JSON list of C-alpha atoms in Angstrom, two decimals:
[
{"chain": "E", "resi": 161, "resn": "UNK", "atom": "CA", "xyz": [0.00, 0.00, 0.00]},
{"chain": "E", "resi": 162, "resn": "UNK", "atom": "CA", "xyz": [2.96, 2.42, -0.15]},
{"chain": "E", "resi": 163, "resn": "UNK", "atom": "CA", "xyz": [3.10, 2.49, -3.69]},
{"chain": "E", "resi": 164, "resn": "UNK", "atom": "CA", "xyz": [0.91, 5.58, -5.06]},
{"chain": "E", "resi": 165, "resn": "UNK", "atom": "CA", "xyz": [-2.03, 3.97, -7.12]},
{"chain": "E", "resi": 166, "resn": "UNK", "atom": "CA", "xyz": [-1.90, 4.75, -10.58]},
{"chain": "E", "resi": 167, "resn": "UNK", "atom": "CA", "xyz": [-4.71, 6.43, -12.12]},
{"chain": "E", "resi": 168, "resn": "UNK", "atom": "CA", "xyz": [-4.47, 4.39, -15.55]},
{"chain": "E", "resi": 169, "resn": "UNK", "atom": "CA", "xyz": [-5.51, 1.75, -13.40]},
{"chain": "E", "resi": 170, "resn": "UNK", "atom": "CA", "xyz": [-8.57, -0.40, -14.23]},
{"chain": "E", "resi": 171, "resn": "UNK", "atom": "CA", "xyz": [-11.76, -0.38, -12.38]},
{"chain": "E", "resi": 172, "resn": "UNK", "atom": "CA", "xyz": [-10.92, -3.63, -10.20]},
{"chain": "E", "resi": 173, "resn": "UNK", "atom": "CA", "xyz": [-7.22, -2.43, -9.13]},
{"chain": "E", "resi": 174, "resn": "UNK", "atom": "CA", "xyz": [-7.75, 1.40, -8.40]},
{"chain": "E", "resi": 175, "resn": "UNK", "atom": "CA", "xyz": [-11.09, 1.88, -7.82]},
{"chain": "E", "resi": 176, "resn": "UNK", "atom": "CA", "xyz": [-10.90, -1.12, -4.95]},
{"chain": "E", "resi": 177, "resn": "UNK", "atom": "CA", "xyz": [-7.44, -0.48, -3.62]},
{"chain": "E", "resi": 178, "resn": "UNK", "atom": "CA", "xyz": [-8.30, 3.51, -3.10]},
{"chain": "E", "resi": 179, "resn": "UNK", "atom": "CA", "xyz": [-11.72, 2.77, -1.46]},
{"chain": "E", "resi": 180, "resn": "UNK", "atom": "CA", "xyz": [-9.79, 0.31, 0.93]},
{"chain": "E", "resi": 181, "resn": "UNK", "atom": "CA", "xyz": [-7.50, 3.33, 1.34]},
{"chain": "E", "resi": 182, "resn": "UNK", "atom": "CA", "xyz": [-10.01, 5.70, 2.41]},
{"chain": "E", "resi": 183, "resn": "UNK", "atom": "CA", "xyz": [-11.26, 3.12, 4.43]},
{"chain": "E", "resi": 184, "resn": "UNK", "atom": "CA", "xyz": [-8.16, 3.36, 6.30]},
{"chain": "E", "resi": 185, "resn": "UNK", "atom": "CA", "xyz": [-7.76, 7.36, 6.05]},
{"chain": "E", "resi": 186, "resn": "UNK", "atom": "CA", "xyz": [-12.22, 7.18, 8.04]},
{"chain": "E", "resi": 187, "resn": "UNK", "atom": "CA", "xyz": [-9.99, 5.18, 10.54]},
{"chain": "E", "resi": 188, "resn": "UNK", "atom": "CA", "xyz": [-6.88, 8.25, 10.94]},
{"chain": "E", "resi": 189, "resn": "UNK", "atom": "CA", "xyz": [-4.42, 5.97, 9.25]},
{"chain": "E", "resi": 190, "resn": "UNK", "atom": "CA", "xyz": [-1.87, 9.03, 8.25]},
{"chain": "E", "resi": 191, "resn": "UNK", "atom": "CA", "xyz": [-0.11, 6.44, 6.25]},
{"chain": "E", "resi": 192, "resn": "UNK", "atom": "CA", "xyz": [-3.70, 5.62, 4.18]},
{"chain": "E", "resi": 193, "resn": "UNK", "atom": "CA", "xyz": [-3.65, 9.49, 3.78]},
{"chain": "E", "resi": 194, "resn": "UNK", "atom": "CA", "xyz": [-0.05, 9.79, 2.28]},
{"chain": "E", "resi": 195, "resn": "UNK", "atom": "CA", "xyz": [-0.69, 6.88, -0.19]},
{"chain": "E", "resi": 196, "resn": "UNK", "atom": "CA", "xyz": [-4.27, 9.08, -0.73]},
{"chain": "E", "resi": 197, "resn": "UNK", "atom": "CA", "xyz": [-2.91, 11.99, -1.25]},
{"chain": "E", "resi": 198, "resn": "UNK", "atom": "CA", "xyz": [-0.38, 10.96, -3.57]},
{"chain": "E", "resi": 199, "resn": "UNK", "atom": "CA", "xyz": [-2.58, 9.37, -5.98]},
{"chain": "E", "resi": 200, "resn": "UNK", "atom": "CA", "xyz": [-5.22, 12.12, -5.82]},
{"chain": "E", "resi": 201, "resn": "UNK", "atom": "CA", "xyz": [-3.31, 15.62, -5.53]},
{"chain": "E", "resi": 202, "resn": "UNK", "atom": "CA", "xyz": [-2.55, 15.75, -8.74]},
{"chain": "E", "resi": 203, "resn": "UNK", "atom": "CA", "xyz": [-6.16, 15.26, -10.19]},
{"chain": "E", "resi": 204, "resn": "UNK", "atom": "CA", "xyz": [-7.14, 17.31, -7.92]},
{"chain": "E", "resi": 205, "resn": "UNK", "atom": "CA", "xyz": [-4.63, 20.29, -8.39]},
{"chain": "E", "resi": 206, "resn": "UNK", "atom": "CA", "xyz": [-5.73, 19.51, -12.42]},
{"chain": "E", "resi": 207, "resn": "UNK", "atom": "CA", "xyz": [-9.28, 20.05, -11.88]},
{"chain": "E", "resi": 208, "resn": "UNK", "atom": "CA", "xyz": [-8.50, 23.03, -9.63]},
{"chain": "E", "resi": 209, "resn": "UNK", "atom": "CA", "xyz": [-6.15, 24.74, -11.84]},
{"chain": "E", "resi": 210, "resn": "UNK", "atom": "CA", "xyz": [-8.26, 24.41, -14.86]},
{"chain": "E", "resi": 211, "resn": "UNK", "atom": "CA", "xyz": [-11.53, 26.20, -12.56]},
{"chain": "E", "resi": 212, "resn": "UNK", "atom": "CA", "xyz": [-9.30, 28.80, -10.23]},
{"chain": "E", "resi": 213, "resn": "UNK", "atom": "CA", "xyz": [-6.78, 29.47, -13.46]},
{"chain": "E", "resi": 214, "resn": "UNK", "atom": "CA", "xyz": [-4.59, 31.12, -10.77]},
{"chain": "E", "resi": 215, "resn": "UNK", "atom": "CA", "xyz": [-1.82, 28.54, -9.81]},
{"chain": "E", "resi": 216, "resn": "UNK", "atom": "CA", "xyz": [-0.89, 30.34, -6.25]},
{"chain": "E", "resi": 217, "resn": "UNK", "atom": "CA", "xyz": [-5.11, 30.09, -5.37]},
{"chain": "E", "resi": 218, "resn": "UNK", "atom": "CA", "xyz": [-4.99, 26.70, -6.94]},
{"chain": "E", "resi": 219, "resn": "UNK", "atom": "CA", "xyz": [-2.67, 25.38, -5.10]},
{"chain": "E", "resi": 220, "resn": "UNK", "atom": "CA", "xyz": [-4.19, 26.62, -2.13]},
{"chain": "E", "resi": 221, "resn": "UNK", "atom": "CA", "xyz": [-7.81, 25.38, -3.28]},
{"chain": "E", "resi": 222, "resn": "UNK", "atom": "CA", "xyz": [-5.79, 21.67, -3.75]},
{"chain": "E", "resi": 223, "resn": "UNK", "atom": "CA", "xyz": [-4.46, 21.61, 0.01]},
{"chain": "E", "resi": 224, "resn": "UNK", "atom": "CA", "xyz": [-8.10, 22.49, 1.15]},
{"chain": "E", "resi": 225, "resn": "UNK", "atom": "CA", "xyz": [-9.47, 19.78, -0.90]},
{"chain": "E", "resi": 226, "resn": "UNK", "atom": "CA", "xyz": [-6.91, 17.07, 0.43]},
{"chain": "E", "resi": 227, "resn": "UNK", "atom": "CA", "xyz": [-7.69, 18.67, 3.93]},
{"chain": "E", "resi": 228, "resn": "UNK", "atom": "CA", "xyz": [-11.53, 17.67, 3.55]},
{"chain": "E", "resi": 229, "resn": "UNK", "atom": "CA", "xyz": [-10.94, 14.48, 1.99]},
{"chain": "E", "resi": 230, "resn": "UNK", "atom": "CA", "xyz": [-8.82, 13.41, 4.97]},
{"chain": "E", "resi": 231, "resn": "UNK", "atom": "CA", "xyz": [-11.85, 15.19, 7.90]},
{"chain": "E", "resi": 232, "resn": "UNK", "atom": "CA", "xyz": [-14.82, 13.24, 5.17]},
{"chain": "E", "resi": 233, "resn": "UNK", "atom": "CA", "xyz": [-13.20, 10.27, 4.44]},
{"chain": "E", "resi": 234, "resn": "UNK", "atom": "CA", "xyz": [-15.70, 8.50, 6.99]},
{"chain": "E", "resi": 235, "resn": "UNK", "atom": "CA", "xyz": [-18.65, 10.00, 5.13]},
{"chain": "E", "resi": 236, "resn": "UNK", "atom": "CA", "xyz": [-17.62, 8.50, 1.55]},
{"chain": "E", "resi": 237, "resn": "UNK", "atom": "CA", "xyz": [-19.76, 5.56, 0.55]},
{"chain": "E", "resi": 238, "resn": "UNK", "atom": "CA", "xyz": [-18.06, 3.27, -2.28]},
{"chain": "E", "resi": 239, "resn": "UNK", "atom": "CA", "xyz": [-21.82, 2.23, -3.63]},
{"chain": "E", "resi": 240, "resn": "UNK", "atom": "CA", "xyz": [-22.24, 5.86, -4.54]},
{"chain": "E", "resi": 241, "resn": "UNK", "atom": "CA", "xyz": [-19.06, 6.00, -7.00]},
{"chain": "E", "resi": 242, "resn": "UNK", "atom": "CA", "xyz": [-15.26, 5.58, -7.30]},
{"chain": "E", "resi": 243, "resn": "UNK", "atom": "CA", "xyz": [-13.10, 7.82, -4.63]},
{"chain": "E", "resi": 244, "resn": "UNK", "atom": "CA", "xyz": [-11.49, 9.53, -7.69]},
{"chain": "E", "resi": 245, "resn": "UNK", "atom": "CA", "xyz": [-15.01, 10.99, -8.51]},
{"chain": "E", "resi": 246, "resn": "UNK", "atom": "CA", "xyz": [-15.55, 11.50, -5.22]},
{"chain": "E", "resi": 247, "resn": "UNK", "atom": "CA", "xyz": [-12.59, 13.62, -4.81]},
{"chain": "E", "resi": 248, "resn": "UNK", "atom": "CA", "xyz": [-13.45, 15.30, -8.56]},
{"chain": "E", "resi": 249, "resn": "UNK", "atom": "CA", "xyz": [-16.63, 16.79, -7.47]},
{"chain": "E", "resi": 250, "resn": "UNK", "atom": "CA", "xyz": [-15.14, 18.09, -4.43]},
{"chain": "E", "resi": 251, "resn": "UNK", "atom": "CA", "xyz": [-12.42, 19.71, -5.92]},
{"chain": "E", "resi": 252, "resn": "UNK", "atom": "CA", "xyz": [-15.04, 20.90, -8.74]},
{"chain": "E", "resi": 253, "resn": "UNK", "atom": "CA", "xyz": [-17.04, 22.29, -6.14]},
{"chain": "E", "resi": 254, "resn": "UNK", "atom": "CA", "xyz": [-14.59, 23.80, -3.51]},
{"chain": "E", "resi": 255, "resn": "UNK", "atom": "CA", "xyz": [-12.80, 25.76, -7.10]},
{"chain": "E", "resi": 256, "resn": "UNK", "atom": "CA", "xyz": [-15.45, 27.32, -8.39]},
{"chain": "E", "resi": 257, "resn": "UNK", "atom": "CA", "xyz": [-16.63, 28.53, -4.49]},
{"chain": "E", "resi": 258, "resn": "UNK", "atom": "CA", "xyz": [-13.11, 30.03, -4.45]},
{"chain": "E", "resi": 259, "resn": "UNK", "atom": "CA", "xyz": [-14.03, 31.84, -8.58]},
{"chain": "E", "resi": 260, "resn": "UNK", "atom": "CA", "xyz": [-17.45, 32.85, -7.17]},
{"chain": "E", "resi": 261, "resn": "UNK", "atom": "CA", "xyz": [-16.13, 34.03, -3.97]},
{"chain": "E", "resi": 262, "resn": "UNK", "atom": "CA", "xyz": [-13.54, 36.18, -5.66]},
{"chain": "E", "resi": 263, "resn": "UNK", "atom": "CA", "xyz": [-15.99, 37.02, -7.96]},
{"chain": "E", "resi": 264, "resn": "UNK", "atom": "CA", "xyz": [-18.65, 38.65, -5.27]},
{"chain": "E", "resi": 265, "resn": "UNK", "atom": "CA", "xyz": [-15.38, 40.45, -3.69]},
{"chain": "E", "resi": 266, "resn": "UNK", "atom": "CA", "xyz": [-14.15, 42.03, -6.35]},
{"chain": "E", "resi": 267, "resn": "UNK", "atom": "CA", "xyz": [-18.19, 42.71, -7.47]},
{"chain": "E", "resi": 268, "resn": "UNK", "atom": "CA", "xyz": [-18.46, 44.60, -3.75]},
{"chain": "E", "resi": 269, "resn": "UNK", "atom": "CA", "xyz": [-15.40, 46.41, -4.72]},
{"chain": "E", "resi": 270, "resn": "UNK", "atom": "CA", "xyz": [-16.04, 47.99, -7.46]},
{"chain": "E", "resi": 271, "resn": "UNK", "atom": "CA", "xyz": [-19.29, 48.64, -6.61]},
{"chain": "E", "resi": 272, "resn": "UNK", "atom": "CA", "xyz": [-18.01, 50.11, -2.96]},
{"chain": "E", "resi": 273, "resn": "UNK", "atom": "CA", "xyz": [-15.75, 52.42, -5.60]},
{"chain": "E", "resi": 274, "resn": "UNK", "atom": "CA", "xyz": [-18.33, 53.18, -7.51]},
{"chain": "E", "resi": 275, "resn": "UNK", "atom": "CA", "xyz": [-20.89, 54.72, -4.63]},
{"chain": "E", "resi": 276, "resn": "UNK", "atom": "CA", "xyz": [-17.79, 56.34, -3.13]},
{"chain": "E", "resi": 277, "resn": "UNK", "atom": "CA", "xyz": [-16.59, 58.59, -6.13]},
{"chain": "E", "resi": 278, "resn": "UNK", "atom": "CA", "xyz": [-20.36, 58.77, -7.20]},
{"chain": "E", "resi": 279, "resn": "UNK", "atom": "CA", "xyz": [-21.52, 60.27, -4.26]},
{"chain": "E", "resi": 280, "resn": "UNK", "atom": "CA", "xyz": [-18.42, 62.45, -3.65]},
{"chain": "E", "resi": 281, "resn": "UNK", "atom": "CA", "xyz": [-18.57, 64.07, -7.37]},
{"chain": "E", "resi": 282, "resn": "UNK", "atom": "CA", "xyz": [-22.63, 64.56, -6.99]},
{"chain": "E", "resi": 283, "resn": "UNK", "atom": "CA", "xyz": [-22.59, 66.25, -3.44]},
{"chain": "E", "resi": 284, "resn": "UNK", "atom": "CA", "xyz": [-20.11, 68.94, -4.90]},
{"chain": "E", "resi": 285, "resn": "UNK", "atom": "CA", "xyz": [-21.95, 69.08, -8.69]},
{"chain": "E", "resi": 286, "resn": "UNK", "atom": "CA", "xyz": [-25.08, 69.63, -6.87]},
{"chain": "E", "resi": 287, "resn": "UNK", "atom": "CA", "xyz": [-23.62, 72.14, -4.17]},
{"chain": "E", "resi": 288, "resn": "UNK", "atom": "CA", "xyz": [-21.98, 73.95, -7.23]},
{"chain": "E", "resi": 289, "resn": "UNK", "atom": "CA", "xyz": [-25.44, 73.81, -9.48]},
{"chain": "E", "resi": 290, "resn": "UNK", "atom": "CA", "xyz": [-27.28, 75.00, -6.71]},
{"chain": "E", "resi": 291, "resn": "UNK", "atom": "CA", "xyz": [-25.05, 77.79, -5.58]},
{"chain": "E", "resi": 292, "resn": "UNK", "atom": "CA", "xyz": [-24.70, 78.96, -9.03]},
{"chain": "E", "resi": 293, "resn": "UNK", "atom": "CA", "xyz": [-29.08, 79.24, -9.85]},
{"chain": "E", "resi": 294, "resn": "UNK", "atom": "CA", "xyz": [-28.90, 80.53, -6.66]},
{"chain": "E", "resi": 295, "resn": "UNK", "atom": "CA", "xyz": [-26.92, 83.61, -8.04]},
{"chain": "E", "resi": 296, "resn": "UNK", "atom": "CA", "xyz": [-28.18, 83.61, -11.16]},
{"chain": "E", "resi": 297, "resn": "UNK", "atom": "CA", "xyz": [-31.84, 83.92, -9.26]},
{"chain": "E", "resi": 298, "resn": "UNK", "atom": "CA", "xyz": [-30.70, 87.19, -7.50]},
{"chain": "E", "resi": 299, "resn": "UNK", "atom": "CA", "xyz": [-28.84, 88.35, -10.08]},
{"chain": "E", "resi": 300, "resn": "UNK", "atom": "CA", "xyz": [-32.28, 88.13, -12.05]},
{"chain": "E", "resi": 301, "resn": "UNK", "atom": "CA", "xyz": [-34.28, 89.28, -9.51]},
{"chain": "E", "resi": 302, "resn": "UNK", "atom": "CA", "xyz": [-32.25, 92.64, -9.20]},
{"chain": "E", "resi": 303, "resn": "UNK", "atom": "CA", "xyz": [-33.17, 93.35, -12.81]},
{"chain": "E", "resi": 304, "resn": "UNK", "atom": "CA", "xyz": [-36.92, 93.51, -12.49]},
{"chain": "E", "resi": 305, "resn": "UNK", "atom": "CA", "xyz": [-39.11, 95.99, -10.82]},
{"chain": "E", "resi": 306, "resn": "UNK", "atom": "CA", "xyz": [-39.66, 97.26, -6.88]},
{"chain": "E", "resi": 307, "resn": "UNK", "atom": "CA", "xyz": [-43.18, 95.77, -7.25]},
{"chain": "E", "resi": 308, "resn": "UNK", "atom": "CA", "xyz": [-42.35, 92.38, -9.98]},
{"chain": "E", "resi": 309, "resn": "UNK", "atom": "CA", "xyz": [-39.43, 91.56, -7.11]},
{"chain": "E", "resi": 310, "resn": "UNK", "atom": "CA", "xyz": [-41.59, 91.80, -4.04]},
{"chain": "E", "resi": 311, "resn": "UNK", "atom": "CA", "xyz": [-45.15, 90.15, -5.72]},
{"chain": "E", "resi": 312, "resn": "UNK", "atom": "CA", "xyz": [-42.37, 87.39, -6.96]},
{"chain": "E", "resi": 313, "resn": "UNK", "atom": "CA", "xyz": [-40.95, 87.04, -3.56]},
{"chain": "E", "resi": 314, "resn": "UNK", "atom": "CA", "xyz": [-43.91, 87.07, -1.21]},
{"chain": "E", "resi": 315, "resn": "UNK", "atom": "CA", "xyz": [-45.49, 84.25, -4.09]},
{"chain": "E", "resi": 316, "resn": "UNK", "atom": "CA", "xyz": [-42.72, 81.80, -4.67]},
{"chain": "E", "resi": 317, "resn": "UNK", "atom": "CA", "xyz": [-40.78, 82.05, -1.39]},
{"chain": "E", "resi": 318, "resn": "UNK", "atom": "CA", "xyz": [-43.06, 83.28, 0.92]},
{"chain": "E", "resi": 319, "resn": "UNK", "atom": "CA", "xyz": [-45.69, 81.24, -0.27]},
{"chain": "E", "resi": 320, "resn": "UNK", "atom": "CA", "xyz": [-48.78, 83.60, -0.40]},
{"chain": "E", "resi": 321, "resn": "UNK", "atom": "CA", "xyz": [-51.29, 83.55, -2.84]},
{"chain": "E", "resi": 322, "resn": "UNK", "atom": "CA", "xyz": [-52.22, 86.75, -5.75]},
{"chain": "E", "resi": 323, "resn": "UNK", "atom": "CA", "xyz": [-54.66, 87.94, -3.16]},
{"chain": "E", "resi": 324, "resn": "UNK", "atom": "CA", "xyz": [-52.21, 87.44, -0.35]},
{"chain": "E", "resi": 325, "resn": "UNK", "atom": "CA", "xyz": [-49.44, 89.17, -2.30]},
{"chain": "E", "resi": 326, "resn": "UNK", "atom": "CA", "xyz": [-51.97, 92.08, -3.26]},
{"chain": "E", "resi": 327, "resn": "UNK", "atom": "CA", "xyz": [-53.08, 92.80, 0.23]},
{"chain": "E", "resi": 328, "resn": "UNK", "atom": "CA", "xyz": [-49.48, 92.62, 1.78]},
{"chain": "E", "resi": 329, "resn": "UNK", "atom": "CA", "xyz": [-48.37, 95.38, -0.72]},
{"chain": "E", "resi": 330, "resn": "UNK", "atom": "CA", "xyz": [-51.62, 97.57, -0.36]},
{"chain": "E", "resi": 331, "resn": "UNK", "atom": "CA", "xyz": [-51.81, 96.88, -4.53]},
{"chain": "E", "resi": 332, "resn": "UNK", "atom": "CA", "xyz": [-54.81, 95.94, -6.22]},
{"chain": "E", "resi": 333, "resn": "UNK", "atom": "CA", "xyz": [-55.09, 92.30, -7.27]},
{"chain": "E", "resi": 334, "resn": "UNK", "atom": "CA", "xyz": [-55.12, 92.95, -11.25]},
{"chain": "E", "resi": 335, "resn": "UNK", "atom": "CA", "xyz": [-52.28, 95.25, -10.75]},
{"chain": "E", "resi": 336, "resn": "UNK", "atom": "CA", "xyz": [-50.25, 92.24, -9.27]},
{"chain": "E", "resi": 337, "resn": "UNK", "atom": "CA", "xyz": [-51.34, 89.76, -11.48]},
{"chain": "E", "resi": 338, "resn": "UNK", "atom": "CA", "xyz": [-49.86, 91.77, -14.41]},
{"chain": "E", "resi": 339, "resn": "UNK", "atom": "CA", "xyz": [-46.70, 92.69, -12.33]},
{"chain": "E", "resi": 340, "resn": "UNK", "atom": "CA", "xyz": [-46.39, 88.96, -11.63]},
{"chain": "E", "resi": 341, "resn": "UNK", "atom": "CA", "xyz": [-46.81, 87.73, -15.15]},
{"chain": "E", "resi": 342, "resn": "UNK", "atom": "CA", "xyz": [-44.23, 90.27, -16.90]},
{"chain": "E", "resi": 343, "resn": "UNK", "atom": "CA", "xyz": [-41.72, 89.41, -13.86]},
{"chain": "E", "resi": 344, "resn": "UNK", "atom": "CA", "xyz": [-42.05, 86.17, -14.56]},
{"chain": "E", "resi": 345, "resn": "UNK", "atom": "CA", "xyz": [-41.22, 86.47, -17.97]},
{"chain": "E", "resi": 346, "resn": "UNK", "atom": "CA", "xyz": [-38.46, 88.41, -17.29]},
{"chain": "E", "resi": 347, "resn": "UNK", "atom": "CA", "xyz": [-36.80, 85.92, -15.40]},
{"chain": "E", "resi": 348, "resn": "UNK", "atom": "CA", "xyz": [-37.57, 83.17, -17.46]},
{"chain": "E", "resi": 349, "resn": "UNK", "atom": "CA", "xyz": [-35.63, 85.48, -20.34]},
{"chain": "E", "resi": 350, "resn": "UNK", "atom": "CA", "xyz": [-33.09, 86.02, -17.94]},
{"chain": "E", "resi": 351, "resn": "UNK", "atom": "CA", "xyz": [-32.24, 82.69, -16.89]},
{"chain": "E", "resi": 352, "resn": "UNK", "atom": "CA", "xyz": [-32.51, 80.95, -20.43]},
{"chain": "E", "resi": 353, "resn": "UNK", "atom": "CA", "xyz": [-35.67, 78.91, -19.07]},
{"chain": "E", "resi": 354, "resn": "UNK", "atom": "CA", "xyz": [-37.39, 77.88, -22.66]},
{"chain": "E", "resi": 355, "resn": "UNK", "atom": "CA", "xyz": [-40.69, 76.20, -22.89]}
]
């Protein structure tokens, strides 16, 4: 049993002498494990490598594999198919956890990235577009009327209605509505509004 199995071998020599071996490996035979893992690391590296495509991960991914074959060995069940398959789909399985993990990581990376410089570059865009209407607002505002400004200003940021805006100025209503509708215009001419 010291010899490593070969994997040419037929279905009655390797498929029989490696299930006796993980018999002995479910037992904690160390030796079982050495003649294991020298007929099965390199299928399982192969399978790895060809998943991971990064030999320093692969190897790692291979050691892990080796490492649960020797902690499941008591949980393989020679009915269910040869210990080379057995070992396949775990190494199958554990290489592309390792793509899909990297994968997610680099996925939450670039997204982290992305909200970072996004949110940076809006919060000054927007304090910049808002600081520059803001100017351009009272810099319109100064070119209309005494009576356009105030009706404007009591309406839109004071929130009062025509009739509101009238009575606050001691102006009669029509007088403001006019005021209010050439203002308006104005500024809309002003700041390059078009409809």
């Amino acid at each position: 049993m010291n010899q490593p199995i070969p994997f040419g071998a037929g279905p009655a020599e390797g498929r029989g002498d490696l299930a006796e071996v993980m018999r002995d490996v479910a037992h904690g035979d160390k030796q079982a494990f050495s003649v294991l893992y020298d007929a099965l690391a390199p299928l399982v590296f192969g399978i790895v490598v060809k998943v991971v495509r990064d030999r320093a991960q692969s190897e790692e991914v291979a050691q892990e594999v080796m490492i649960d074959l020797w902690r499941q060995a008591a949980r393989y069940r020679p009915d269910a198919g040869s210990v080379t398959t057995w070992a396949a789909t775990i190494a199958h399985r554990r290489a592309v956890d390792r793509v899909r993990s990297a994968q997610a990581a680099t996925d939450r990376e670039h997204a982290q990235a992305a909200r970072e410089h996004a949110t940076a570059f809006d919060e000054v865009a927007e304090q910049v577009e808002t600081r520059l209407e803001g100017e351009q607002v009272r810099r319109c505002l100064r070119g209309l009327t005494e009576l356009q400004r105030q009706a404007v200003t009591l309406a839109y940021y004071g929130g009062l209605t025509y009739r509101e805006v009238a009575e606050a100025l001691r102006t009669p209503l029509p007088t403001i509505k006019t005021r209010m509708r050439d203002g308006l215009i104005r500024l809309r001419d002003c700041m390059g509004v078009t409809t």
